[in-house]
PDB file of C-alpha atoms in Angstrom:
ATOM      1  CA  UNK A   1     -12.359  30.348 -19.085  1.00 48.00           C
ATOM      2  CA  UNK A   2      -9.865  27.817 -17.866  1.00 46.00           C
ATOM      3  CA  UNK A   3      -9.343  29.837 -14.723  1.00 46.00           C
ATOM      4  CA  UNK A   4     -13.032  29.794 -13.856  1.00 46.00           C
ATOM      5  CA  UNK A   5     -13.344  26.054 -14.534  1.00 46.00           C
ATOM      6  CA  UNK A   6     -10.291  25.320 -12.465  1.00 46.00           C
ATOM      7  CA  UNK A   7     -11.509  27.317  -9.489  1.00 46.00           C
ATOM      8  CA  UNK A   8     -14.953  25.711  -9.730  1.00 43.00           C
ATOM      9  CA  UNK A   9     -13.405  22.224  -9.800  1.00 46.00           C
ATOM     10  CA  UNK A  10     -11.157  23.126  -6.875  1.00 44.00           C
ATOM     11  CA  UNK A  11     -14.163  24.196  -4.833  1.00 41.00           C
ATOM     12  CA  UNK A  12     -15.719  20.758  -5.308  1.00 41.00           C
ATOM     13  CA  UNK A  13     -12.540  18.812  -4.620  1.00 43.00           C
ATOM     14  CA  UNK A  14     -11.962  20.550  -1.300  1.00 43.00           C
ATOM     15  CA  UNK A  15     -14.885  18.790   0.391  1.00 41.00           C
ATOM     16  CA  UNK A  16     -17.432  21.529   0.058  1.00 52.00           C
ATOM     17  CA  UNK A  17     -15.060  24.479   0.121  1.00 66.00           C
ATOM     18  CA  UNK A  18     -16.443  27.426  -1.828  1.00 82.00           C
ATOM     19  CA  UNK A  19     -14.561  29.966  -3.922  1.00 83.00           C
ATOM     20  CA  UNK A  20     -16.278  32.994  -5.453  1.00 85.00           C
ATOM     21  CA  UNK A  21     -14.959  33.785  -8.926  1.00 84.00           C
ATOM     22  CA  UNK A  22     -16.219  36.040 -11.692  1.00 84.00           C
ATOM     23  CA  UNK A  23     -18.075  34.691 -14.704  1.00 88.00           C
ATOM     24  CA  UNK A  24     -16.765  34.810 -18.251  1.00 89.00           C
ATOM     25  CA  UNK A  25     -18.193  37.767 -20.149  1.00 91.00           C
ATOM     26  CA  UNK A  26     -17.708  36.917 -23.834  1.00 92.00           C
ATOM     27  CA  UNK A  27     -20.050  34.443 -25.526  1.00 93.00           C
ATOM     28  CA  UNK A  28     -19.748  33.151 -29.087  1.00 93.00           C
ATOM     29  CA  UNK A  29     -22.654  33.139 -31.515  1.00 94.00           C
ATOM     30  CA  UNK A  30     -24.189  29.674 -31.967  1.00 93.00           C
ATOM     31  CA  UNK A  31     -22.291  28.075 -29.083  1.00 94.00           C
ATOM     32  CA  UNK A  32     -23.144  27.333 -25.477  1.00 95.00           C
ATOM     33  CA  UNK A  33     -22.157  29.668 -22.661  1.00 96.00           C
ATOM     34  CA  UNK A  34     -21.975  29.288 -18.894  1.00 95.00           C
ATOM     35  CA  UNK A  35     -23.238  32.188 -16.799  1.00 96.00           C
ATOM     36  CA  UNK A  36     -21.259  31.798 -13.603  1.00 94.00           C
ATOM     37  CA  UNK A  37     -22.765  32.900 -10.297  1.00 95.00           C
ATOM     38  CA  UNK A  38     -21.360  31.723  -6.961  1.00 94.00           C
ATOM     39  CA  UNK A  39     -22.383  32.886  -3.488  1.00 94.00           C
ATOM     40  CA  UNK A  40     -20.526  31.209  -0.628  1.00 92.00           C
ATOM     41  CA  UNK A  41     -21.784  30.819   2.918  1.00 88.00           C
ATOM     42  CA  UNK A  42     -19.654  32.574   5.518  1.00 82.00           C
ATOM     43  CA  UNK A  43     -19.664  29.414   7.642  1.00 81.00           C
ATOM     44  CA  UNK A  44     -19.617  26.167   5.717  1.00 79.00           C
ATOM     45  CA  UNK A  45     -20.777  24.028   8.643  1.00 81.00           C
ATOM     46  CA  UNK A  46     -24.100  25.883   9.036  1.00 90.00           C
ATOM     47  CA  UNK A  47     -27.100  24.144   7.487  1.00 94.00           C
ATOM     48  CA  UNK A  48     -28.848  26.193   4.829  1.00 95.00           C
ATOM     49  CA  UNK A  49     -31.164  26.169   1.855  1.00 96.00           C
ATOM     50  CA  UNK A  50     -31.226  28.601  -1.039  1.00 97.00           C
ATOM     51  CA  UNK A  51     -33.134  29.503  -4.165  1.00 98.00           C
ATOM     52  CA  UNK A  52     -31.635  31.219  -7.207  1.00 98.00           C
ATOM     53  CA  UNK A  53     -33.378  33.550  -9.639  1.00 98.00           C
ATOM     54  CA  UNK A  54     -32.068  35.058 -12.851  1.00 98.00           C
ATOM     55  CA  UNK A  55     -33.081  38.231 -14.712  1.00 98.00           C
ATOM     56  CA  UNK A  56     -31.933  39.608 -18.061  1.00 98.00           C
ATOM     57  CA  UNK A  57     -31.837  43.117 -19.508  1.00 98.00           C
ATOM     58  CA  UNK A  58     -30.987  43.103 -23.215  1.00 96.00           C
ATOM     59  CA  UNK A  59     -28.699  45.723 -24.690  1.00 93.00           C
ATOM     60  CA  UNK A  60     -30.729  48.850 -25.386  1.00 92.00           C
ATOM     61  CA  UNK A  61     -33.510  47.928 -22.949  1.00 94.00           C
ATOM     62  CA  UNK A  62     -34.150  49.592 -19.577  1.00 93.00           C
ATOM     63  CA  UNK A  63     -35.832  46.862 -17.512  1.00 96.00           C
ATOM     64  CA  UNK A  64     -34.913  43.381 -16.350  1.00 98.00           C
ATOM     65  CA  UNK A  65     -37.014  40.411 -17.447  1.00 98.00           C
ATOM     66  CA  UNK A  66     -37.394  37.344 -15.209  1.00 98.00           C
ATOM     67  CA  UNK A  67     -35.874  34.395 -17.091  1.00 98.00           C
ATOM     68  CA  UNK A  68     -35.052  31.510 -14.727  1.00 98.00           C
ATOM     69  CA  UNK A  69     -35.833  30.129 -11.271  1.00 98.00           C
ATOM     70  CA  UNK A  70     -34.199  27.324  -9.303  1.00 98.00           C
ATOM     71  CA  UNK A  71     -35.776  25.981  -6.104  1.00 97.00           C
ATOM     72  CA  UNK A  72     -35.998  22.583  -4.377  1.00 95.00           C
ATOM     73  CA  UNK A  73     -33.453  21.143  -6.826  1.00 96.00           C
ATOM     74  CA  UNK A  74     -35.625  21.983  -9.838  1.00 96.00           C
ATOM     75  CA  UNK A  75     -35.114  24.640 -12.491  1.00 97.00           C
ATOM     76  CA  UNK A  76     -37.794  26.544 -14.400  1.00 97.00           C
ATOM     77  CA  UNK A  77     -37.451  28.695 -17.531  1.00 98.00           C
ATOM     78  CA  UNK A  78     -39.598  31.783 -16.982  1.00 97.00           C
ATOM     79  CA  UNK A  79     -39.254  33.631 -20.300  1.00 96.00           C
ATOM     80  CA  UNK A  80     -40.165  32.558 -23.843  1.00 95.00           C
ATOM     81  CA  UNK A  81     -37.059  34.266 -25.193  1.00 94.00           C
ATOM     82  CA  UNK A  82     -34.991  31.521 -23.575  1.00 96.00           C
ATOM     83  CA  UNK A  83     -37.430  28.643 -24.095  1.00 95.00           C
ATOM     84  CA  UNK A  84     -35.487  25.352 -24.162  1.00 94.00           C
ATOM     85  CA  UNK A  85     -32.208  27.299 -24.135  1.00 97.00           C
ATOM     86  CA  UNK A  86     -31.458  27.507 -20.409  1.00 98.00           C
ATOM     87  CA  UNK A  87     -30.195  24.685 -18.205  1.00 97.00           C
ATOM     88  CA  UNK A  88     -29.102  24.505 -14.573  1.00 98.00           C
ATOM     89  CA  UNK A  89     -25.315  24.286 -14.238  1.00 96.00           C
ATOM     90  CA  UNK A  90     -24.848  24.920 -10.523  1.00 96.00           C
ATOM     91  CA  UNK A  91     -24.879  22.885  -7.294  1.00 94.00           C
ATOM     92  CA  UNK A  92     -26.294  19.383  -7.769  1.00 94.00           C
ATOM     93  CA  UNK A  93     -28.405  17.180  -5.480  1.00 93.00           C
ATOM     94  CA  UNK A  94     -28.590  19.687  -2.637  1.00 95.00           C
ATOM     95  CA  UNK A  95     -30.859  22.465  -1.426  1.00 95.00           C
ATOM     96  CA  UNK A  96     -27.812  24.170   0.061  1.00 95.00           C
ATOM     97  CA  UNK A  97     -27.013  25.931  -3.214  1.00 96.00           C
ATOM     98  CA  UNK A  98     -23.777  27.917  -3.418  1.00 95.00           C
ATOM     99  CA  UNK A  99     -23.148  27.671  -7.164  1.00 96.00           C
ATOM    100  CA  UNK A 100     -26.099  29.195  -9.000  1.00 96.00           C
ATOM    101  CA  UNK A 101     -24.656  29.038 -12.515  1.00 97.00           C
ATOM    102  CA  UNK A 102     -26.830  28.414 -15.564  1.00 97.00           C
ATOM    103  CA  UNK A 103     -25.994  27.439 -19.137  1.00 97.00           C
ATOM    104  CA  UNK A 104     -27.270  29.165 -22.278  1.00 97.00           C
ATOM    105  CA  UNK A 105     -27.666  26.915 -25.313  1.00 97.00           C
ATOM    106  CA  UNK A 106     -27.258  28.189 -28.883  1.00 95.00           C
ATOM    107  CA  UNK A 107     -26.275  31.751 -28.019  1.00 96.00           C
ATOM    108  CA  UNK A 108     -27.628  34.533 -30.271  1.00 95.00           C
ATOM    109  CA  UNK A 109     -26.655  38.185 -30.613  1.00 95.00           C
ATOM    110  CA  UNK A 110     -29.914  39.037 -28.832  1.00 95.00           C
ATOM    111  CA  UNK A 111     -28.427  37.494 -25.677  1.00 97.00           C
ATOM    112  CA  UNK A 112     -26.049  40.444 -25.353  1.00 97.00           C
ATOM    113  CA  UNK A 113     -26.830  42.445 -22.230  1.00 97.00           C
ATOM    114  CA  UNK A 114     -26.769  42.352 -18.434  1.00 97.00           C
ATOM    115  CA  UNK A 115     -27.766  39.340 -16.354  1.00 98.00           C
ATOM    116  CA  UNK A 116     -28.699  39.514 -12.688  1.00 98.00           C
ATOM    117  CA  UNK A 117     -28.320  36.520 -10.387  1.00 98.00           C
ATOM    118  CA  UNK A 118     -30.139  36.595  -7.030  1.00 98.00           C
ATOM    119  CA  UNK A 119     -29.544  34.201  -4.118  1.00 97.00           C
ATOM    120  CA  UNK A 120     -32.200  33.947  -1.396  1.00 97.00           C
ATOM    121  CA  UNK A 121     -30.648  31.887   1.411  1.00 97.00           C
ATOM    122  CA  UNK A 122     -31.963  30.692   4.769  1.00 96.00           C
ATOM    123  CA  UNK A 123     -29.365  29.741   7.386  1.00 95.00           C
ATOM    124  CA  UNK A 124     -30.593  27.204   9.948  1.00 94.00           C
ATOM    125  CA  UNK A 125     -29.161  27.524  13.469  1.00 93.00           C
ATOM    126  CA  UNK A 126     -30.089  25.462  16.534  1.00 91.00           C
ATOM    127  CA  UNK A 127     -32.616  27.974  17.912  1.00 94.00           C
ATOM    128  CA  UNK A 128     -33.491  30.171  14.962  1.00 94.00           C
ATOM    129  CA  UNK A 129     -33.271  30.777  11.219  1.00 95.00           C
ATOM    130  CA  UNK A 130     -31.619  33.702   9.494  1.00 94.00           C
ATOM    131  CA  UNK A 131     -32.469  34.881   5.990  1.00 95.00           C
ATOM    132  CA  UNK A 132     -29.918  36.560   3.766  1.00 95.00           C
ATOM    133  CA  UNK A 133     -29.483  37.312   0.077  1.00 96.00           C
ATOM    134  CA  UNK A 134     -26.834  38.185  -2.492  1.00 96.00           C
ATOM    135  CA  UNK A 135     -26.959  39.685  -5.977  1.00 97.00           C
ATOM    136  CA  UNK A 136     -24.478  39.363  -8.837  1.00 96.00           C
ATOM    137  CA  UNK A 137     -24.461  41.266 -12.150  1.00 97.00           C
ATOM    138  CA  UNK A 138     -22.805  39.878 -15.296  1.00 96.00           C
ATOM    139  CA  UNK A 139     -22.492  41.878 -18.529  1.00 96.00           C
ATOM    140  CA  UNK A 140     -22.288  39.573 -21.546  1.00 95.00           C
ATOM    141  CA  UNK A 141     -21.081  40.459 -25.026  1.00 94.00           C
ATOM    142  CA  UNK A 142     -21.839  38.086 -27.916  1.00 95.00           C
ATOM    143  CA  UNK A 143     -19.281  37.915 -30.740  1.00 93.00           C
ATOM    144  CA  UNK A 144     -19.274  36.186 -34.109  1.00 90.00           C
ATOM    145  CA  UNK A 145     -16.174  34.150 -33.317  1.00 84.00           C
ATOM    146  CA  UNK A 146     -13.960  33.629 -30.327  1.00 75.00           C
ATOM    147  CA  UNK A 147     -11.396  36.348 -29.707  1.00 68.00           C
ATOM    148  CA  UNK A 148      -8.320  36.107 -27.587  1.00 60.00           C
ATOM    149  CA  UNK A 149      -7.775  38.577 -24.818  1.00 60.00           C
ATOM    150  CA  UNK A 150      -4.489  40.432 -24.446  1.00 61.00           C
ATOM    151  CA  UNK A 151      -3.814  38.545 -21.210  1.00 59.00           C
ATOM    152  CA  UNK A 152      -4.098  35.216 -23.031  1.00 62.00           C
ATOM    153  CA  UNK A 153      -1.780  36.387 -25.809  1.00 70.00           C
ATOM    154  CA  UNK A 154       0.816  37.716 -23.352  1.00 69.00           C
ATOM    155  CA  UNK A 155       0.600  34.503 -21.354  1.00 70.00           C
ATOM    156  CA  UNK A 156       1.330  32.413 -24.449  1.00 72.00           C
ATOM    157  CA  UNK A 157       4.206  34.708 -25.455  1.00 83.00           C
ATOM    158  CA  UNK A 158       5.730  34.399 -21.984  1.00 79.00           C
ATOM    159  CA  UNK A 159       5.364  30.627 -22.177  1.00 78.00           C
ATOM    160  CA  UNK A 160       7.322  30.484 -25.445  1.00 81.00           C
ATOM    161  CA  UNK A 161       9.923  32.919 -24.106  1.00 83.00           C
ATOM    162  CA  UNK A 162      10.345  30.699 -21.042  1.00 80.00           C
ATOM    163  CA  UNK A 163      10.720  27.584 -23.202  1.00 83.00           C
ATOM    164  CA  UNK A 164      13.321  29.262 -25.443  1.00 88.00           C
ATOM    165  CA  UNK A 165      15.140  30.626 -22.397  1.00 82.00           C
ATOM    166  CA  UNK A 166      15.228  27.169 -20.825  1.00 80.00           C
ATOM    167  CA  UNK A 167      16.570  25.626 -24.024  1.00 84.00           C
ATOM    168  CA  UNK A 168      19.315  28.267 -24.261  1.00 87.00           C
ATOM    169  CA  UNK A 169      20.229  27.653 -20.631  1.00 84.00           C
ATOM    170  CA  UNK A 170      20.454  23.910 -21.287  1.00 84.00           C
ATOM    171  CA  UNK A 171      22.696  24.522 -24.307  1.00 86.00           C
ATOM    172  CA  UNK A 172      24.990  26.765 -22.240  1.00 87.00           C
ATOM    173  CA  UNK A 173      25.111  24.158 -19.464  1.00 84.00           C
ATOM    174  CA  UNK A 174      25.909  21.393 -21.959  1.00 86.00           C
ATOM    175  CA  UNK A 175      28.731  23.445 -23.525  1.00 87.00           C
ATOM    176  CA  UNK A 176      30.098  24.303 -20.076  1.00 85.00           C
ATOM    177  CA  UNK A 177      29.988  20.668 -18.954  1.00 85.00           C
ATOM    178  CA  UNK A 178      31.581  19.500 -22.214  1.00 82.00           C
ATOM    179  CA  UNK A 179      34.430  21.988 -21.848  1.00 84.00           C
ATOM    180  CA  UNK A 180      34.906  21.080 -18.215  1.00 82.00           C
ATOM    181  CA  UNK A 181      35.022  17.371 -19.032  1.00 87.00           C
ATOM    182  CA  UNK A 182      37.356  18.002 -21.982  1.00 82.00           C
ATOM    183  CA  UNK A 183      39.665  20.122 -19.820  1.00 82.00           C
ATOM    184  CA  UNK A 184      39.690  17.454 -17.125  1.00 80.00           C
ATOM    185  CA  UNK A 185      40.496  14.822 -19.764  1.00 79.00           C
ATOM    186  CA  UNK A 186      43.359  16.879 -21.179  1.00 81.00           C
ATOM    187  CA  UNK A 187      44.735  17.445 -17.682  1.00 80.00           C
ATOM    188  CA  UNK A 188      44.575  13.723 -16.979  1.00 77.00           C
ATOM    189  CA  UNK A 189      46.401  12.984 -20.245  1.00 80.00           C
ATOM    190  CA  UNK A 190      49.109  15.513 -19.392  1.00 80.00           C
ATOM    191  CA  UNK A 191      49.527  13.987 -15.942  1.00 80.00           C
ATOM    192  CA  UNK A 192      49.782  10.504 -17.414  1.00 80.00           C
ATOM    193  CA  UNK A 193      52.272  11.724 -20.022  1.00 78.00           C
ATOM    194  CA  UNK A 194      54.365  13.424 -17.353  1.00 76.00           C
ATOM    195  CA  UNK A 195      54.208  10.303 -15.206  1.00 79.00           C
ATOM    196  CA  UNK A 196      55.237   8.152 -18.178  1.00 72.00           C
ATOM    197  CA  UNK A 197      58.152  10.445 -18.990  1.00 74.00           C
ATOM    198  CA  UNK A 198      59.262  10.421 -15.358  1.00 71.00           C
ATOM    199  CA  UNK A 199      59.181   6.626 -15.259  1.00 73.00           C
ATOM    200  CA  UNK A 200      61.059   6.414 -18.579  1.00 70.00           C
ATOM    201  CA  UNK A 201      63.701   8.860 -17.366  1.00 70.00           C
ATOM    202  CA  UNK A 202      64.103   6.949 -14.117  1.00 67.00           C
ATOM    203  CA  UNK A 203      64.537   3.685 -16.000  1.00 65.00           C
ATOM    204  CA  UNK A 204      67.209   5.283 -18.206  1.00 63.00           C
ATOM    205  CA  UNK A 205      69.035   6.584 -15.158  1.00 61.00           C
ATOM    206  CA  UNK A 206      68.926   3.172 -13.541  1.00 62.00           C
ATOM    207  CA  UNK A 207      70.215   1.540 -16.726  1.00 62.00           C
ATOM    208  CA  UNK A 208      73.070   4.038 -16.922  1.00 58.00           C
ATOM    209  CA  UNK A 209      73.980   3.400 -13.282  1.00 58.00           C
ATOM    210  CA  UNK A 210      74.095  -0.339 -13.830  1.00 54.00           C
ATOM    211  CA  UNK A 211      76.335   0.094 -16.902  1.00 55.00           C
ATOM    212  CA  UNK A 212      78.804   2.265 -14.970  1.00 54.00           C
ATOM    213  CA  UNK A 213      78.942  -0.231 -12.124  1.00 53.00           C
ATOM    214  CA  UNK A 214      79.816  -3.007 -14.510  1.00 55.00           C
TER     215      UNK A 214
END
């Protein structure tokens, strides 16, 4: 999703900052699909190395099958079902892996099921090493064509409502400003007319006074 891609990009732009976000869960038949799996270190400044392993349990099955391994900056496909269809899509050029995502090429309906991502991390301190691990589960559903979630539909509706609301507000503001300018113009004309009449009346009075004096 756009949200996932944005958060992933943000994590890279922030000089190594790490943000854990959930993976997408709906894949489309015949297309590629990113299985997102992120496990952040609690302390970014601590040196570390990590390996990532993936398992898959197809819908209707009861056991996980080992499908992919990533260690020492190299990925290995471990299951014939995914032969030439899996690619590393996580942290690049580092053994300190925090993004363990993989990419499935040419998705099929048989890829529907639960995926398990396992991080095995070793933290390196000045006097000792500490080993820790993390597991993520992602349930994937494969569909014939892309469907839009209710959240996406509501978001688009709200966007159009906001645009229409903004346009109406601009129209109201324009009408208000036009009326205000028109009223100010009419007031100025009335003031000028009154001033003109006053000057004309004064001139008449002066002319009458001169005539009487003569």
